[in-house]
């Protein structure tokens, strides 16, 4: 990434993280260089150093900075690949083998995937099915019974079509990438309702391999389940798979890691996000919770909406970085779907400055409550200037997605528009642009469009 100036801050951050890990390891372990970290015999020492850097509390059994521990894990995996490549180039086969052994310890899922592909058997099939089932349940925070009983037909009939242009225009560039990155499968949930499951590419690859090797691994053709047992008509139980994985990880209370408690966890953690009622309904609907009041409004098709919005929450939960987005809405959360990512902290401070016209900056309900005298007084203080055609066209070139989706732009969005059209908008402020778009939103609301302020 060195050739990209915009990524230099990211590079510096990663170097600081790994540097702190190395300095701490030199204090408490025998590790002296990053090459020492990828020796399998030193794995426990690596874990000790990561715990110290991330502020692990033995008594409370929790991390002060859990996201740092996860990021260091990803960085160590990349370092392992670098060491292995260098060792192979210089003919150091022993060091290359050490790197491969370290990766086997670090990546259990890929090991089972490779084993089933190269040497299919009932045992290797069972191992991959269990670990994949566990990953899908943990990532989606889904009820373990729902995922366990996922039908083979449901997986085969998953929607793999490209995102339609008419829908793409209503999503941000980041959300469009998420729709291409994730796959959505509909399964039968509680009380027979339809519930979605989002799959990462690695999960899809593993599940496709399970389907391909069913016959050779002695899975009955009549077994309707995707996570089917060899030689039986039943499926693996997700609860047992999670419990066994928790035990193998060596955690103190494996029974505390269950699908029910994970669902309560994401519901509780979502409270720190600044979700409006619409977004809270989306999250509740995705998790399969009852919604007492369903708001009627125009929205994207359910599948596209869940791919674009819910995958961001699930990624943040998996990476342990949900707390980094405290106070943000779903639209403001930005996460790279790849393993290396930087939480984007946007300055959505569109409400930091008072608008010249309160009737424009207020919500529709607040505007209706303004008295006539208040509106007249506001107009005297800040007389309105008519928007010229050249200004309107400049705004529509850059802000049409906000107008079409009835969303209020933030300060940065307005400032970027002004910077892109310096001549046409030289006499306008970012608050003026925001109020103009808001006014268009209000006009759209009268026509039946939902305004998310």
mmCIF file of N, CA and C in Angstrom, residues 239-333:
data_model
loop_
_atom_site.group_PDB
_atom_site.id
_atom_site.type_symbol
_atom_site.label_atom_id
_atom_site.label_comp_id
_atom_site.label_asym_id
_atom_site.label_seq_id
_atom_site.Cartn_x
_atom_site.Cartn_y
_atom_site.Cartn_z
ATOM 1 N N UNK A 239 -25.513 -26.051 18.633
ATOM 2 C CA UNK A 239 -25.158 -25.794 20.027
ATOM 3 C C UNK A 239 -23.976 -26.636 20.473
ATOM 4 N N UNK A 240 -23.977 -27.914 20.093
ATOM 5 C CA UNK A 240 -22.873 -28.800 20.451
ATOM 6 C C UNK A 240 -21.581 -28.380 19.756
ATOM 7 N N UNK A 241 -21.683 -27.929 18.506
ATOM 8 C CA UNK A 241 -20.495 -27.494 17.761
ATOM 9 C C UNK A 241 -19.869 -26.256 18.396
ATOM 10 N N UNK A 242 -20.711 -25.316 18.812
ATOM 11 C CA UNK A 242 -20.197 -24.109 19.461
ATOM 12 C C UNK A 242 -19.533 -24.455 20.786
ATOM 13 N N UNK A 243 -20.171 -25.318 21.570
ATOM 14 C CA UNK A 243 -19.625 -25.696 22.876
ATOM 15 C C UNK A 243 -18.280 -26.401 22.725
ATOM 16 N N UNK A 244 -18.178 -27.296 21.740
ATOM 17 C CA UNK A 244 -16.922 -28.023 21.542
ATOM 18 C C UNK A 244 -15.814 -27.067 21.086
ATOM 19 N N UNK A 245 -16.151 -26.138 20.197
ATOM 20 C CA UNK A 245 -15.159 -25.164 19.742
ATOM 21 C C UNK A 245 -14.702 -24.277 20.896
ATOM 22 N N UNK A 246 -15.635 -23.920 21.772
ATOM 23 C CA UNK A 246 -15.277 -23.094 22.929
ATOM 24 C C UNK A 246 -14.343 -23.849 23.867
ATOM 25 N N UNK A 247 -14.595 -25.132 24.054
ATOM 26 C CA UNK A 247 -13.714 -25.934 24.900
ATOM 27 C C UNK A 247 -12.313 -26.040 24.306
ATOM 28 N N UNK A 248 -12.227 -26.245 22.998
ATOM 29 C CA UNK A 248 -10.921 -26.364 22.351
ATOM 30 C C UNK A 248 -10.140 -25.062 22.404
ATOM 31 N N UNK A 249 -10.854 -23.938 22.463
ATOM 32 C CA UNK A 249 -10.175 -22.640 22.570
ATOM 33 C C UNK A 249 -9.600 -22.415 23.969
ATOM 34 N N UNK A 250 -10.053 -23.205 24.936
ATOM 35 C CA UNK A 250 -9.520 -23.098 26.281
ATOM 36 C C UNK A 250 -10.136 -22.002 27.130
ATOM 37 N N UNK A 251 -11.334 -21.524 26.789
ATOM 38 C CA UNK A 251 -11.952 -20.484 27.609
ATOM 39 C C UNK A 251 -12.460 -21.076 28.913
ATOM 40 N N UNK A 252 -12.556 -20.244 29.945
ATOM 41 C CA UNK A 252 -12.893 -20.713 31.278
ATOM 42 C C UNK A 252 -14.339 -21.183 31.385
ATOM 43 N N UNK A 253 -15.255 -20.486 30.704
ATOM 44 C CA UNK A 253 -16.675 -20.828 30.810
ATOM 45 C C UNK A 253 -17.259 -21.078 29.421
ATOM 46 N N UNK A 254 -17.008 -22.239 28.825
ATOM 47 C CA UNK A 254 -17.522 -22.514 27.470
ATOM 48 C C UNK A 254 -19.034 -22.495 27.389
ATOM 49 N N UNK A 255 -19.706 -22.784 28.515
ATOM 50 C CA UNK A 255 -21.168 -22.779 28.481
ATOM 51 C C UNK A 255 -21.725 -21.368 28.328
ATOM 52 N N UNK A 256 -20.893 -20.361 28.590
ATOM 53 C CA UNK A 256 -21.351 -18.972 28.450
ATOM 54 C C UNK A 256 -21.403 -18.543 26.991
ATOM 55 N N UNK A 257 -20.770 -19.317 26.109
ATOM 56 C CA UNK A 257 -20.758 -18.990 24.685
ATOM 57 C C UNK A 257 -21.835 -19.805 23.989
ATOM 58 N N UNK A 258 -23.007 -19.223 23.851
ATOM 59 C CA UNK A 258 -24.139 -19.904 23.224
ATOM 60 C C UNK A 258 -24.819 -18.943 22.263
ATOM 61 N N UNK A 259 -25.591 -19.491 21.341
ATOM 62 C CA UNK A 259 -26.260 -18.644 20.351
ATOM 63 C C UNK A 259 -27.249 -17.699 21.013
ATOM 64 N N UNK A 260 -27.925 -18.167 22.072
ATOM 65 C CA UNK A 260 -28.893 -17.311 22.770
ATOM 66 C C UNK A 260 -28.213 -16.106 23.403
ATOM 67 N N UNK A 261 -27.100 -16.352 24.085
ATOM 68 C CA UNK A 261 -26.400 -15.252 24.744
ATOM 69 C C UNK A 261 -25.722 -14.323 23.750
ATOM 70 N N UNK A 262 -25.293 -14.867 22.604
ATOM 71 C CA UNK A 262 -24.706 -14.025 21.568
ATOM 72 C C UNK A 262 -25.763 -13.107 20.947
ATOM 73 N N UNK A 263 -26.988 -13.607 20.826
ATOM 74 C CA UNK A 263 -28.075 -12.777 20.290
ATOM 75 C C UNK A 263 -28.417 -11.651 21.254
ATOM 76 N N UNK A 264 -28.409 -11.959 22.537
ATOM 77 C CA UNK A 264 -28.646 -10.916 23.541
ATOM 78 C C UNK A 264 -27.492 -9.912 23.537
ATOM 79 N N UNK A 265 -26.295 -10.415 23.260
ATOM 80 C CA UNK A 265 -25.117 -9.551 23.244
ATOM 81 C C UNK A 265 -25.214 -8.499 22.142
ATOM 82 N N UNK A 266 -25.554 -8.915 20.925
ATOM 83 C CA UNK A 266 -25.634 -7.946 19.832
ATOM 84 C C UNK A 266 -26.797 -6.987 20.034
ATOM 85 N N UNK A 267 -27.889 -7.473 20.635
ATOM 86 C CA UNK A 267 -29.023 -6.592 20.910
ATOM 87 C C UNK A 267 -28.637 -5.530 21.929
ATOM 88 N N UNK A 268 -27.844 -5.917 22.921
ATOM 89 C CA UNK A 268 -27.394 -4.966 23.944
ATOM 90 C C UNK A 268 -26.364 -3.998 23.382
ATOM 91 N N UNK A 269 -25.389 -4.532 22.631
ATOM 92 C CA UNK A 269 -24.336 -3.690 22.073
ATOM 93 C C UNK A 269 -24.882 -2.697 21.054
ATOM 94 N N UNK A 270 -25.960 -3.053 20.368
ATOM 95 C CA UNK A 270 -26.517 -2.148 19.365
ATOM 96 C C UNK A 270 -27.076 -0.881 19.994
ATOM 97 N N UNK A 271 -27.272 -0.899 21.306
ATOM 98 C CA UNK A 271 -27.790 0.281 21.999
ATOM 99 C C UNK A 271 -26.817 1.453 21.914
ATOM 100 N N UNK A 272 -25.507 1.153 21.762
ATOM 101 C CA UNK A 272 -24.530 2.243 21.715
ATOM 102 C C UNK A 272 -24.537 2.942 20.362
ATOM 103 N N UNK A 273 -25.188 2.324 19.351
ATOM 104 C CA UNK A 273 -25.302 2.950 18.043
ATOM 105 C C UNK A 273 -26.490 3.904 18.036
ATOM 106 N N UNK A 274 -26.346 4.959 17.282
ATOM 107 C CA UNK A 274 -27.410 5.952 17.201
ATOM 108 C C UNK A 274 -28.408 5.539 16.117
ATOM 109 N N UNK A 275 -29.115 4.415 16.352
ATOM 110 C CA UNK A 275 -30.055 3.889 15.364
ATOM 111 C C UNK A 275 -31.398 4.593 15.476
ATOM 112 N N UNK A 276 -31.940 5.016 14.315
ATOM 113 C CA UNK A 276 -33.295 5.541 14.358
ATOM 114 C C UNK A 276 -34.278 4.374 14.379
ATOM 115 N N UNK A 277 -35.558 4.682 14.427
ATOM 116 C CA UNK A 277 -36.558 3.620 14.573
ATOM 117 C C UNK A 277 -36.547 2.675 13.381
ATOM 118 N N UNK A 278 -36.317 3.222 12.205
ATOM 119 C CA UNK A 278 -36.265 2.411 11.001
ATOM 120 C C UNK A 278 -35.113 1.413 11.067
ATOM 121 N N UNK A 279 -33.921 1.883 11.445
ATOM 122 C CA UNK A 279 -32.746 1.017 11.508
ATOM 123 C C UNK A 279 -32.867 -0.017 12.624
ATOM 124 N N UNK A 280 -33.457 0.380 13.760
ATOM 125 C CA UNK A 280 -33.685 -0.567 14.837
ATOM 126 C C UNK A 280 -34.633 -1.679 14.395
ATOM 127 N N UNK A 281 -35.639 -1.317 13.596
ATOM 128 C CA UNK A 281 -36.557 -2.318 13.058
ATOM 129 C C UNK A 281 -35.828 -3.285 12.129
ATOM 130 N N UNK A 282 -34.895 -2.751 11.318
ATOM 131 C CA UNK A 282 -34.137 -3.605 10.414
ATOM 132 C C UNK A 282 -33.316 -4.631 11.184
ATOM 133 N N UNK A 283 -32.667 -4.182 12.242
ATOM 134 C CA UNK A 283 -31.847 -5.085 13.042
ATOM 135 C C UNK A 283 -32.707 -6.134 13.736
ATOM 136 N N UNK A 284 -33.840 -5.689 14.313
ATOM 137 C CA UNK A 284 -34.737 -6.623 14.987
ATOM 138 C C UNK A 284 -35.308 -7.641 14.010
ATOM 139 N N UNK A 285 -35.651 -7.189 12.808
ATOM 140 C CA UNK A 285 -36.194 -8.094 11.799
ATOM 141 C C UNK A 285 -35.146 -9.103 11.353
ATOM 142 N N UNK A 286 -33.895 -8.661 11.219
ATOM 143 C CA UNK A 286 -32.827 -9.568 10.812
ATOM 144 C C UNK A 286 -32.578 -10.641 11.875
ATOM 145 N N UNK A 287 -32.614 -10.239 13.140
ATOM 146 C CA UNK A 287 -32.372 -11.182 14.223
ATOM 147 C C UNK A 287 -33.570 -12.086 14.479
ATOM 148 N N UNK A 288 -34.717 -11.765 13.878
ATOM 149 C CA UNK A 288 -35.905 -12.584 14.086
ATOM 150 C C UNK A 288 -36.684 -12.211 15.328
ATOM 151 N N UNK A 289 -36.444 -10.999 15.854
ATOM 152 C CA UNK A 289 -37.189 -10.533 17.022
ATOM 153 C C UNK A 289 -38.534 -9.955 16.584
ATOM 154 N N UNK A 290 -39.505 -9.975 17.484
ATOM 155 C CA UNK A 290 -40.810 -9.400 17.179
ATOM 156 C C UNK A 290 -40.720 -7.877 17.096
ATOM 157 N N UNK A 291 -41.411 -7.303 16.151
ATOM 158 C CA UNK A 291 -41.485 -5.844 16.003
ATOM 159 C C UNK A 291 -42.904 -5.415 16.344
ATOM 160 N N UNK A 292 -43.050 -4.641 17.391
ATOM 161 C CA UNK A 292 -44.387 -4.268 17.853
ATOM 162 C C UNK A 292 -45.086 -3.322 16.884
ATOM 163 N N UNK A 293 -44.330 -2.418 16.356
ATOM 164 C CA UNK A 293 -44.931 -1.458 15.426
ATOM 165 C C UNK A 293 -44.115 -1.464 14.139
ATOM 166 N N UNK A 294 -44.741 -1.876 13.052
ATOM 167 C CA UNK A 294 -44.023 -1.909 11.776
ATOM 168 C C UNK A 294 -44.356 -0.641 10.999
ATOM 169 N N UNK A 295 -43.343 0.150 10.765
ATOM 170 C CA UNK A 295 -43.565 1.411 10.062
ATOM 171 C C UNK A 295 -43.695 1.164 8.563
ATOM 172 N N UNK A 296 -44.711 1.801 7.968
ATOM 173 C CA UNK A 296 -44.972 1.652 6.541
ATOM 174 C C UNK A 296 -44.241 2.756 5.774
ATOM 175 N N UNK A 297 -43.265 2.377 4.936
ATOM 176 C CA UNK A 297 -42.533 3.349 4.144
ATOM 177 C C UNK A 297 -41.910 2.660 2.937
ATOM 178 N N UNK A 298 -41.557 3.426 1.944
ATOM 179 C CA UNK A 298 -40.910 2.873 0.759
ATOM 180 C C UNK A 298 -39.470 2.544 1.105
ATOM 181 N N UNK A 299 -39.019 1.359 0.742
ATOM 182 C CA UNK A 299 -37.653 0.955 1.034
ATOM 183 C C UNK A 299 -37.157 -0.011 -0.030
ATOM 184 N N UNK A 300 -35.867 -0.283 -0.004
ATOM 185 C CA UNK A 300 -35.268 -1.218 -0.946
ATOM 186 C C UNK A 300 -35.793 -2.620 -0.695
ATOM 187 N N UNK A 301 -35.706 -3.509 -1.685
ATOM 188 C CA UNK A 301 -36.086 -4.899 -1.445
ATOM 189 C C UNK A 301 -35.358 -5.467 -0.249
ATOM 190 N N UNK A 302 -36.035 -6.313 0.497
ATOM 191 C CA UNK A 302 -35.534 -6.795 1.780
ATOM 192 C C UNK A 302 -34.150 -7.427 1.687
ATOM 193 N N UNK A 303 -33.919 -8.244 0.644
ATOM 194 C CA UNK A 303 -32.633 -8.925 0.521
ATOM 195 C C UNK A 303 -31.486 -7.960 0.356
ATOM 196 N N UNK A 304 -31.632 -6.962 -0.529
ATOM 197 C CA UNK A 304 -30.571 -5.979 -0.756
ATOM 198 C C UNK A 304 -30.321 -5.157 0.489
ATOM 199 N N UNK A 305 -31.399 -4.763 1.173
ATOM 200 C CA UNK A 305 -31.265 -3.948 2.377
ATOM 201 C C UNK A 305 -30.486 -4.682 3.461
ATOM 202 N N UNK A 306 -30.768 -5.954 3.667
ATOM 203 C CA UNK A 306 -30.075 -6.714 4.710
ATOM 204 C C UNK A 306 -28.617 -6.960 4.345
ATOM 205 N N UNK A 307 -28.340 -7.199 3.064
ATOM 206 C CA UNK A 307 -26.946 -7.370 2.644
ATOM 207 C C UNK A 307 -26.150 -6.105 2.909
ATOM 208 N N UNK A 308 -26.723 -4.960 2.552
ATOM 209 C CA UNK A 308 -25.998 -3.700 2.636
ATOM 210 C C UNK A 308 -25.861 -3.188 4.064
ATOM 211 N N UNK A 309 -26.901 -3.364 4.879
ATOM 212 C CA UNK A 309 -26.913 -2.764 6.212
ATOM 213 C C UNK A 309 -26.452 -3.715 7.312
ATOM 214 N N UNK A 310 -27.049 -4.910 7.370
ATOM 215 C CA UNK A 310 -26.788 -5.799 8.500
ATOM 216 C C UNK A 310 -25.375 -6.377 8.484
ATOM 217 N N UNK A 311 -24.799 -6.552 7.296
ATOM 218 C CA UNK A 311 -23.447 -7.113 7.241
ATOM 219 C C UNK A 311 -22.447 -6.208 7.923
ATOM 220 N N UNK A 312 -22.715 -4.887 7.946
ATOM 221 C CA UNK A 312 -21.794 -3.967 8.620
ATOM 222 C C UNK A 312 -21.785 -4.205 10.131
ATOM 223 N N UNK A 313 -22.967 -4.421 10.703
ATOM 224 C CA UNK A 313 -23.049 -4.687 12.137
ATOM 225 C C UNK A 313 -22.376 -6.011 12.472
ATOM 226 N N UNK A 314 -22.600 -7.030 11.648
ATOM 227 C CA UNK A 314 -22.016 -8.342 11.912
ATOM 228 C C UNK A 314 -20.495 -8.307 11.798
ATOM 229 N N UNK A 315 -19.968 -7.587 10.811
ATOM 230 C CA UNK A 315 -18.518 -7.466 10.674
ATOM 231 C C UNK A 315 -17.910 -6.767 11.877
ATOM 232 N N UNK A 316 -18.562 -5.683 12.331
ATOM 233 C CA UNK A 316 -18.050 -4.951 13.492
ATOM 234 C C UNK A 316 -18.077 -5.811 14.745
ATOM 235 N N UNK A 317 -19.126 -6.627 14.897
ATOM 236 C CA UNK A 317 -19.204 -7.519 16.048
ATOM 237 C C UNK A 317 -18.093 -8.560 15.985
ATOM 238 N N UNK A 318 -17.858 -9.128 14.781
ATOM 239 C CA UNK A 318 -16.845 -10.167 14.635
ATOM 240 C C UNK A 318 -15.452 -9.613 14.919
ATOM 241 N N UNK A 319 -15.184 -8.377 14.496
ATOM 242 C CA UNK A 319 -13.869 -7.777 14.687
ATOM 243 C C UNK A 319 -13.707 -7.156 16.070
ATOM 244 N N UNK A 320 -14.794 -7.085 16.849
ATOM 245 C CA UNK A 320 -14.710 -6.489 18.181
ATOM 246 C C UNK A 320 -14.583 -4.986 18.151
ATOM 247 N N UNK A 321 -15.081 -4.348 17.071
ATOM 248 C CA UNK A 321 -14.917 -2.907 16.920
ATOM 249 C C UNK A 321 -16.243 -2.155 16.938
ATOM 250 N N UNK A 322 -17.321 -2.790 17.393
ATOM 251 C CA UNK A 322 -18.616 -2.123 17.372
ATOM 252 C C UNK A 322 -18.603 -0.867 18.238
ATOM 253 N N UNK A 323 -17.850 -0.919 19.340
ATOM 254 C CA UNK A 323 -17.795 0.243 20.226
ATOM 255 C C UNK A 323 -17.127 1.442 19.564
ATOM 256 N N UNK A 324 -16.344 1.209 18.500
ATOM 257 C CA UNK A 324 -15.693 2.314 17.791
ATOM 258 C C UNK A 324 -16.711 3.182 17.059
ATOM 259 N N UNK A 325 -17.901 2.647 16.834
ATOM 260 C CA UNK A 325 -18.912 3.371 16.078
ATOM 261 C C UNK A 325 -20.014 3.912 16.999
ATOM 262 N N UNK A 326 -19.662 4.157 18.235
ATOM 263 C CA UNK A 326 -20.634 4.665 19.215
ATOM 264 C C UNK A 326 -21.276 5.952 18.708
ATOM 265 N N UNK A 327 -22.605 5.985 18.746
ATOM 266 C CA UNK A 327 -23.334 7.176 18.340
ATOM 267 C C UNK A 327 -23.588 7.301 16.859
ATOM 268 N N UNK A 328 -23.181 6.312 16.063
ATOM 269 C CA UNK A 328 -23.337 6.395 14.614
ATOM 270 C C UNK A 328 -24.572 5.627 14.148
ATOM 271 N N UNK A 329 -25.084 6.027 13.004
ATOM 272 C CA UNK A 329 -26.183 5.305 12.380
ATOM 273 C C UNK A 329 -25.600 4.235 11.463
ATOM 274 N N UNK A 330 -26.460 3.374 10.950
ATOM 275 C CA UNK A 330 -25.993 2.319 10.042
ATOM 276 C C UNK A 330 -25.381 2.908 8.782
ATOM 277 N N UNK A 331 -25.916 4.031 8.298
ATOM 278 C CA UNK A 331 -25.378 4.647 7.087
ATOM 279 C C UNK A 331 -23.984 5.223 7.307
ATOM 280 N N UNK A 332 -23.645 5.573 8.543
ATOM 281 C CA UNK A 332 -22.351 6.201 8.835
ATOM 282 C C UNK A 332 -21.256 5.184 9.117
ATOM 283 N N UNK A 333 -21.608 3.918 9.328
ATOM 284 C CA UNK A 333 -20.611 2.890 9.625
ATOM 285 C C UNK A 333 -19.924 2.471 8.339
#
